[in-house]
Tab-separated table of C-alpha atoms and ligand atoms in Angstrom:
chain	number	residue	atom	x	y	z
A	188	MET	CA	115.674	86.850	118.130
A	189	THR	CA	116.342	86.762	114.397
A	190	MET	CA	117.741	89.379	112.065
A	191	THR	CA	114.249	90.054	110.836
A	192	ASP	CA	113.116	90.778	114.372
A	193	THR	CA	115.830	93.333	114.930
A	194	ILE	CA	115.896	95.023	111.543
A	195	SER	CA	112.924	94.308	109.285
A	196	ASP	CA	110.283	94.544	112.003
A	197	ALA	CA	111.380	98.008	113.000
A	198	GLU	CA	109.055	100.899	112.337
A	199	TYR	CA	110.649	104.306	112.220
A	200	ARG	CA	109.912	107.654	110.645
A	201	THR	CA	111.789	109.581	107.998
A	202	GLY	CA	110.590	113.125	108.419
A	203	GLU	CA	106.829	112.796	108.462
A	204	ILE	CA	106.462	109.524	106.568
A	205	ARG	CA	106.435	106.225	108.431
A	206	VAL	CA	108.543	103.333	107.190
A	207	HIS	CA	107.380	99.815	108.071
A	208	GLY	CA	109.006	96.406	108.369
A	209	SER	CA	107.849	92.847	107.714
A	210	GLU	CA	105.270	92.920	110.498
A	211	GLY	CA	103.594	95.845	108.767
A	212	PHE	CA	103.593	94.059	105.412
A	213	GLU	CA	101.977	91.010	107.064
A	214	GLY	CA	99.315	93.170	108.682
A	215	MET	CA	98.561	95.142	105.524
A	216	ARG	CA	98.294	91.964	103.457
A	217	LYS	CA	95.480	90.675	105.679
A	218	ALA	CA	93.640	93.996	105.875
A	219	GLY	CA	94.007	94.664	102.153
A	220	ARG	CA	92.775	91.211	101.271
A	221	LEU	CA	89.623	91.524	103.366
A	222	ALA	CA	88.835	94.930	101.851
A	223	ALA	CA	89.260	93.483	98.340
A	224	GLU	CA	87.121	90.445	99.207
A	225	CYS	CA	84.386	92.777	100.424
A	226	LEU	CA	84.332	94.582	97.056
A	227	ASP	CA	84.357	91.197	95.245
A	228	MET	CA	81.411	90.042	97.358
A	229	LEU	CA	79.363	93.104	96.333
A	230	ILE	CA	79.699	92.572	92.558
A	231	PRO	CA	76.552	90.447	92.017
A	232	HIS	CA	74.539	92.738	94.312
A	233	VAL	CA	75.137	95.923	92.316
A	234	VAL	CA	72.040	95.725	90.098
A	235	PRO	CA	69.188	98.046	89.091
A	236	GLY	CA	66.745	98.525	91.987
A	237	VAL	CA	69.090	97.802	94.892
A	238	SER	CA	69.449	100.592	97.440
A	239	THR	CA	72.889	101.871	98.361
A	240	GLY	CA	71.902	101.351	102.003
A	241	VAL	CA	71.413	97.615	101.398
A	242	LEU	CA	74.890	97.420	99.829
A	243	ASP	CA	76.278	99.173	102.906
A	244	ASP	CA	74.539	96.617	105.179
A	245	LEU	CA	76.007	93.732	103.151
A	246	ALA	CA	79.491	95.250	103.370
A	247	ARG	CA	79.266	95.839	107.136
A	248	GLU	CA	78.086	92.282	107.838
A	249	PHE	CA	80.756	90.802	105.572
A	250	VAL	CA	83.564	92.756	107.233
A	251	LEU	CA	82.381	91.932	110.761
A	252	ASP	CA	81.778	88.243	109.909
A	253	ASN	CA	85.328	87.955	108.585
A	254	GLY	CA	87.277	89.364	111.485
A	255	GLY	CA	87.468	93.009	110.457
A	256	LEU	CA	86.136	96.332	111.657
A	257	PRO	CA	84.629	98.942	109.311
A	258	ALA	CA	87.040	101.881	109.624
A	259	CYS	CA	84.579	104.491	108.337
A	260	LEU	CA	81.810	103.589	110.803
A	261	GLY	CA	81.977	106.427	113.337
A	262	TYR	CA	84.944	108.079	111.581
A	263	LYS	CA	84.554	111.867	112.007
A	264	GLY	CA	80.811	111.303	112.411
A	265	TYR	CA	80.423	109.193	109.251
A	266	MET	CA	77.947	106.423	110.111
A	267	HIS	CA	78.445	103.882	107.305
A	268	THR	CA	80.846	101.132	106.235
A	269	VAL	CA	81.252	102.199	102.616
A	270	CYS	CA	80.991	105.316	100.500
A	271	ILE	CA	78.944	104.865	97.311
A	272	SER	CA	79.469	107.611	94.770
A	273	THR	CA	77.280	107.436	91.665
A	274	ASN	CA	77.604	109.286	88.360
A	275	HIS	CA	78.530	112.935	89.063
A	276	VAL	CA	79.338	112.183	92.721
A	277	VAL	CA	83.126	112.377	92.996
A	278	CYS	CA	83.560	110.689	96.392
A	279	HIS	CA	82.092	110.231	99.895
A	280	GLY	CA	78.556	109.454	98.647
A	281	ILE	CA	76.467	108.401	101.666
A	282	PRO	CA	74.526	105.102	101.472
A	283	SER	CA	70.765	105.675	101.717
A	284	ASP	CA	67.367	104.433	100.548
A	285	ARG	CA	68.175	105.678	97.058
A	286	LEU	CA	67.917	102.931	94.450
A	287	LEU	CA	70.574	102.306	91.820
A	288	ARG	CA	69.255	102.644	88.274
A	289	GLU	CA	70.099	101.005	84.972
A	290	GLY	CA	73.023	102.883	83.422
A	291	ASP	CA	74.464	104.286	86.673
A	292	VAL	CA	78.165	103.953	87.356
A	293	ALA	CA	79.062	103.746	91.021
A	294	ASN	CA	82.281	103.785	93.001
A	295	ILE	CA	82.224	101.738	96.198
A	296	ASP	CA	84.979	102.572	98.684
A	297	VAL	CA	85.620	100.417	101.755
A	298	THR	CA	88.212	100.609	104.502
A	299	VAL	CA	88.603	97.753	106.979
A	300	ILE	CA	90.762	97.338	110.055
A	301	VAL	CA	92.297	93.913	110.720
A	302	ASP	CA	94.547	93.504	113.770
A	303	GLY	CA	94.936	97.287	113.804
A	304	TRP	CA	96.007	97.612	110.155
A	305	HIS	CA	93.938	99.494	107.534
A	306	GLY	CA	93.008	98.176	104.077
A	307	ASP	CA	91.465	100.913	101.894
A	308	THR	CA	90.252	100.277	98.349
A	309	SER	CA	87.587	101.349	95.885
A	310	ARG	CA	86.382	100.276	92.467
A	311	MET	CA	83.824	101.160	89.813
A	312	TYR	CA	80.664	99.144	89.217
A	313	GLY	CA	78.324	99.424	86.248
A	314	VAL	CA	74.600	99.072	86.983
A	315	GLY	CA	73.126	97.044	84.129
A	316	GLN	CA	74.084	98.407	80.710
A	317	VAL	CA	76.249	101.525	80.794
A	318	SER	CA	76.862	104.258	78.173
A	319	PRO	CA	80.040	104.242	76.063
A	320	ARG	CA	81.190	107.564	77.554
A	321	ALA	CA	80.840	106.230	81.103
A	322	ARG	CA	82.795	103.104	80.178
A	323	ARG	CA	85.494	105.230	78.594
A	324	LEU	CA	85.791	107.345	81.745
A	325	VAL	CA	86.093	104.210	83.867
A	326	ASP	CA	88.798	102.827	81.564
A	327	VAL	CA	90.764	106.099	81.696
A	328	THR	CA	90.552	106.140	85.496
A	329	TYR	CA	91.901	102.580	85.852
A	330	GLU	CA	94.671	103.220	83.365
A	331	GLY	CA	95.546	106.424	85.235
A	332	LEU	CA	95.903	104.471	88.488
A	333	GLU	CA	98.023	101.829	86.706
A	334	ARG	CA	100.345	104.458	85.308
A	335	GLY	CA	100.761	106.051	88.723
A	336	LEU	CA	101.471	102.709	90.381
A	337	ALA	CA	103.983	101.801	87.658
A	338	THR	CA	106.290	104.637	88.790
A	339	ILE	CA	106.532	103.380	92.373
A	340	LYS	CA	109.913	102.108	93.579
A	341	PRO	CA	112.528	103.258	96.075
A	342	GLY	CA	114.179	106.451	94.854
A	343	SER	CA	111.268	107.719	92.770
A	344	THR	CA	109.139	110.546	94.176
A	345	PHE	CA	105.507	111.174	95.041
A	346	GLY	CA	105.547	113.801	92.283
A	347	ASP	CA	106.350	111.040	89.794
A	348	ILE	CA	103.109	109.265	90.729
A	349	GLY	CA	100.945	112.359	90.334
A	350	HIS	CA	102.668	113.416	87.148
A	351	ALA	CA	102.131	110.029	85.466
A	352	ILE	CA	98.419	110.076	86.344
A	353	GLN	CA	97.811	113.687	85.299
A	354	LYS	CA	99.730	113.398	82.043
A	355	TYR	CA	97.773	110.335	80.927
A	356	VAL	CA	94.330	111.515	82.107
A	357	GLU	CA	94.631	114.944	80.494
A	358	ALA	CA	95.907	113.428	77.236
A	359	GLN	CA	92.591	111.529	77.222
A	360	ARG	CA	90.726	114.876	77.530
A	361	CYS	CA	89.581	114.104	81.062
A	362	SER	CA	90.523	115.981	84.255
A	363	VAL	CA	92.068	115.056	87.615
A	364	VAL	CA	90.277	116.197	90.786
A	365	ARG	CA	92.596	118.371	92.916
A	366	ASP	CA	90.578	118.642	96.138
A	367	PHE	CA	91.053	115.045	97.334
A	368	CYS	CA	94.172	112.943	97.467
A	369	GLY	CA	95.610	109.605	98.521
A	370	HIS	CA	97.276	109.224	101.893
A	371	GLY	CA	99.704	107.281	103.980
A	372	LEU	CA	98.065	104.494	105.972
A	373	GLY	CA	98.949	101.608	108.234
A	374	ARG	CA	97.886	101.530	111.863
A	375	VAL	CA	96.660	105.068	111.139
A	376	PHE	CA	93.813	105.497	108.590
A	377	HIS	CA	94.847	108.833	107.104
A	378	ASP	CA	98.547	109.425	107.691
A	379	ALA	CA	101.269	111.511	106.030
A	380	PRO	CA	101.941	112.090	103.205
A	381	ASN	CA	99.201	113.496	100.996
A	382	VAL	CA	99.457	111.554	97.744
A	383	LEU	CA	98.498	113.999	94.981
A	384	HIS	CA	97.172	112.686	91.667
A	385	PHE	CA	98.779	115.538	89.726
A	386	GLY	CA	102.189	117.177	89.860
A	387	ARG	CA	105.672	117.348	88.479
A	388	ALA	CA	108.091	114.469	87.989
A	389	GLY	CA	110.953	114.476	90.475
A	390	GLU	CA	109.161	116.669	93.036
A	391	GLY	CA	107.879	115.729	96.470
A	392	PRO	CA	109.212	113.255	99.039
A	393	VAL	CA	111.424	110.383	97.866
A	394	LEU	CA	109.913	106.889	98.190
A	395	GLU	CA	111.562	104.352	100.458
A	396	GLU	CA	111.033	100.642	100.951
A	397	GLY	CA	108.405	100.144	103.672
A	398	MET	CA	106.259	103.213	102.973
A	399	PHE	CA	102.525	102.377	102.846
A	400	PHE	CA	99.996	104.642	101.125
A	401	THR	CA	96.955	104.763	98.869
A	402	VAL	CA	96.695	105.969	95.294
A	403	GLU	CA	93.072	106.844	94.516
A	404	PRO	CA	92.634	109.161	91.541
A	405	MET	CA	89.265	110.802	90.907
A	406	VAL	CA	88.806	111.582	87.219
A	407	ASN	CA	86.087	113.747	85.630
A	408	LEU	CA	84.779	113.794	82.065
A	409	GLY	CA	84.406	117.546	82.398
A	410	ARG	CA	86.172	120.138	84.517
A	411	PRO	CA	88.081	119.242	87.699
A	412	GLN	CA	86.169	121.511	90.112
A	413	VAL	CA	84.095	119.892	92.871
A	414	LYS	CA	81.790	121.082	95.628
A	415	VAL	CA	80.680	119.388	98.846
A	416	LEU	CA	76.922	119.200	99.438
A	417	SER	CA	75.229	120.461	102.616
A	418	ASP	CA	75.374	116.961	104.177
A	419	GLY	CA	79.061	117.751	104.730
A	420	TRP	CA	80.294	114.646	102.860
A	421	THR	CA	78.991	114.184	99.321
A	422	ALA	CA	81.419	115.723	96.826
A	423	VAL	CA	80.041	116.342	93.315
A	424	THR	CA	81.420	117.802	90.103
A	425	ARG	CA	80.487	121.501	89.779
A	426	ASP	CA	79.660	121.054	86.101
A	427	LYS	CA	77.628	117.858	86.823
A	428	SER	CA	79.930	115.831	84.579
A	429	LEU	CA	80.515	112.141	85.278
A	430	SER	CA	83.273	111.232	87.734
A	431	ALA	CA	85.057	107.949	88.433
A	432	GLN	CA	87.608	106.710	90.964
A	433	CYS	CA	89.595	103.615	91.864
A	434	GLU	CA	91.905	103.047	94.831
A	435	HIS	CA	94.582	100.648	95.969
A	436	SER	CA	96.569	100.448	99.208
A	437	VAL	CA	100.214	99.654	98.413
A	438	GLY	CA	103.584	99.177	100.054
A	439	VAL	CA	106.954	100.095	98.548
A	440	THR	CA	109.189	97.011	98.203
A	441	LYS	CA	112.892	96.642	97.414
A	442	ASP	CA	112.280	97.145	93.705
A	443	GLY	CA	108.647	98.119	93.193
A	444	ILE	CA	105.311	97.701	94.986
A	445	GLU	CA	103.103	95.213	96.701
A	446	ILE	CA	99.413	95.893	96.072
A	447	PHE	CA	97.725	94.955	99.341
A	448	THR	CA	94.185	95.359	97.964
A	449	ALA	CA	94.499	93.305	94.767
A	450	SER	CA	91.351	91.256	94.149
A	451	PRO	CA	92.017	87.573	94.972
A	452	THR	CA	89.667	86.706	92.086
A	453	GLY	CA	91.141	89.187	89.599
A	454	GLN	CA	88.067	91.417	89.639
A	455	PHE	CA	89.588	94.764	90.657
A	456	LYS	CA	88.431	96.056	87.305
A	457	PRO	CA	84.995	94.448	86.966
A	458	ALA	CA	83.616	94.019	83.484
A	459	ILE	CA	81.168	96.853	82.870
A	460	ALA	CA	78.519	95.896	80.350
A	461	GLY	CA	77.811	98.270	77.488
A	462	GLU	CA	74.414	99.288	76.169
A	463	GLY	CA	72.902	97.754	73.090
B	1127	MF3	N1	87.931	105.474	102.163
B	1127	MF3	C1	88.067	106.906	101.981
B	1127	MF3	C2	89.486	107.138	101.524
B	1127	MF3	O1	89.834	106.595	100.529
B	1127	MF3	C3	87.765	107.660	103.227
B	1127	MF3	C4	86.330	107.697	103.540
B	1127	MF3	S1	86.136	108.547	105.001
B	1127	MF3	C5	84.488	108.418	105.282
B	1127	MF3	O2	90.310	107.751	102.134
B	1127	MF3	F1	84.325	108.806	106.491
B	1127	MF3	F2	83.871	109.155	104.401
B	1127	MF3	F3	84.112	107.194	105.125
B	1128	CO	CO1	91.898	106.234	100.856
B	1129	CO	CO1	89.031	104.660	100.299
């Protein structure tokens, strides 16, 4: 038995938040990579005229063919592999026969399980040529995530993450959705803590090496209020304004973060073509 076996492989809990060792990092690396590869695979398929249901089928087959399980399939009655949230849909859009149209912007969110570990990530896709305001919203959302992630290191707080995102997004005259948040994850899909995308610097639990969680800000061009449609899942902006989201699963390291769901091909932020 090595030192790593006795110390780094331990998994214990500080209050509510789990702290993982090297075995957890290994597991999350594999799960995160498969989730990212799934979103990479979908890029050429997100075109005008494709149905969101077909994209869901492609994602399911890809995950299963590559040694993973779709975590959302059967989760709380959800019967799909991905969520596809277009335009004013904030999150949890349900794949269907609906066809994507030129100019749509869509978030695709996938969670896979590999050897019991969860990789959860989402990105924005432009369908054909997209309006300047939609591209701006997408840019603000990615930059918001980046700014949140940049605060992460042992000793900083969850409030620091939310504060950095909110401060940037609101300075860009966009708004942060309050009704959904990031979450701890690992062997559990949605674990403690709730990772808010707004808040005050220095507040909330203190980060420690070995904590695993998602950061997944939803950003609206208009007001932050959302409502959930009668299907029980689809969340939309109340004012029908455009909404965007992007999500990474990360682990806190000795001096920063490891992004488990980074795209192996550098396409986490896909190029979104502009109109004209
Ligand atoms: N992947 C989503 C998240 O980021 C959860 C989707 S749950 C589902 O937490 F059931 F709607 F798929
Ligand atoms: Co998530
Ligand atoms: Co997700």
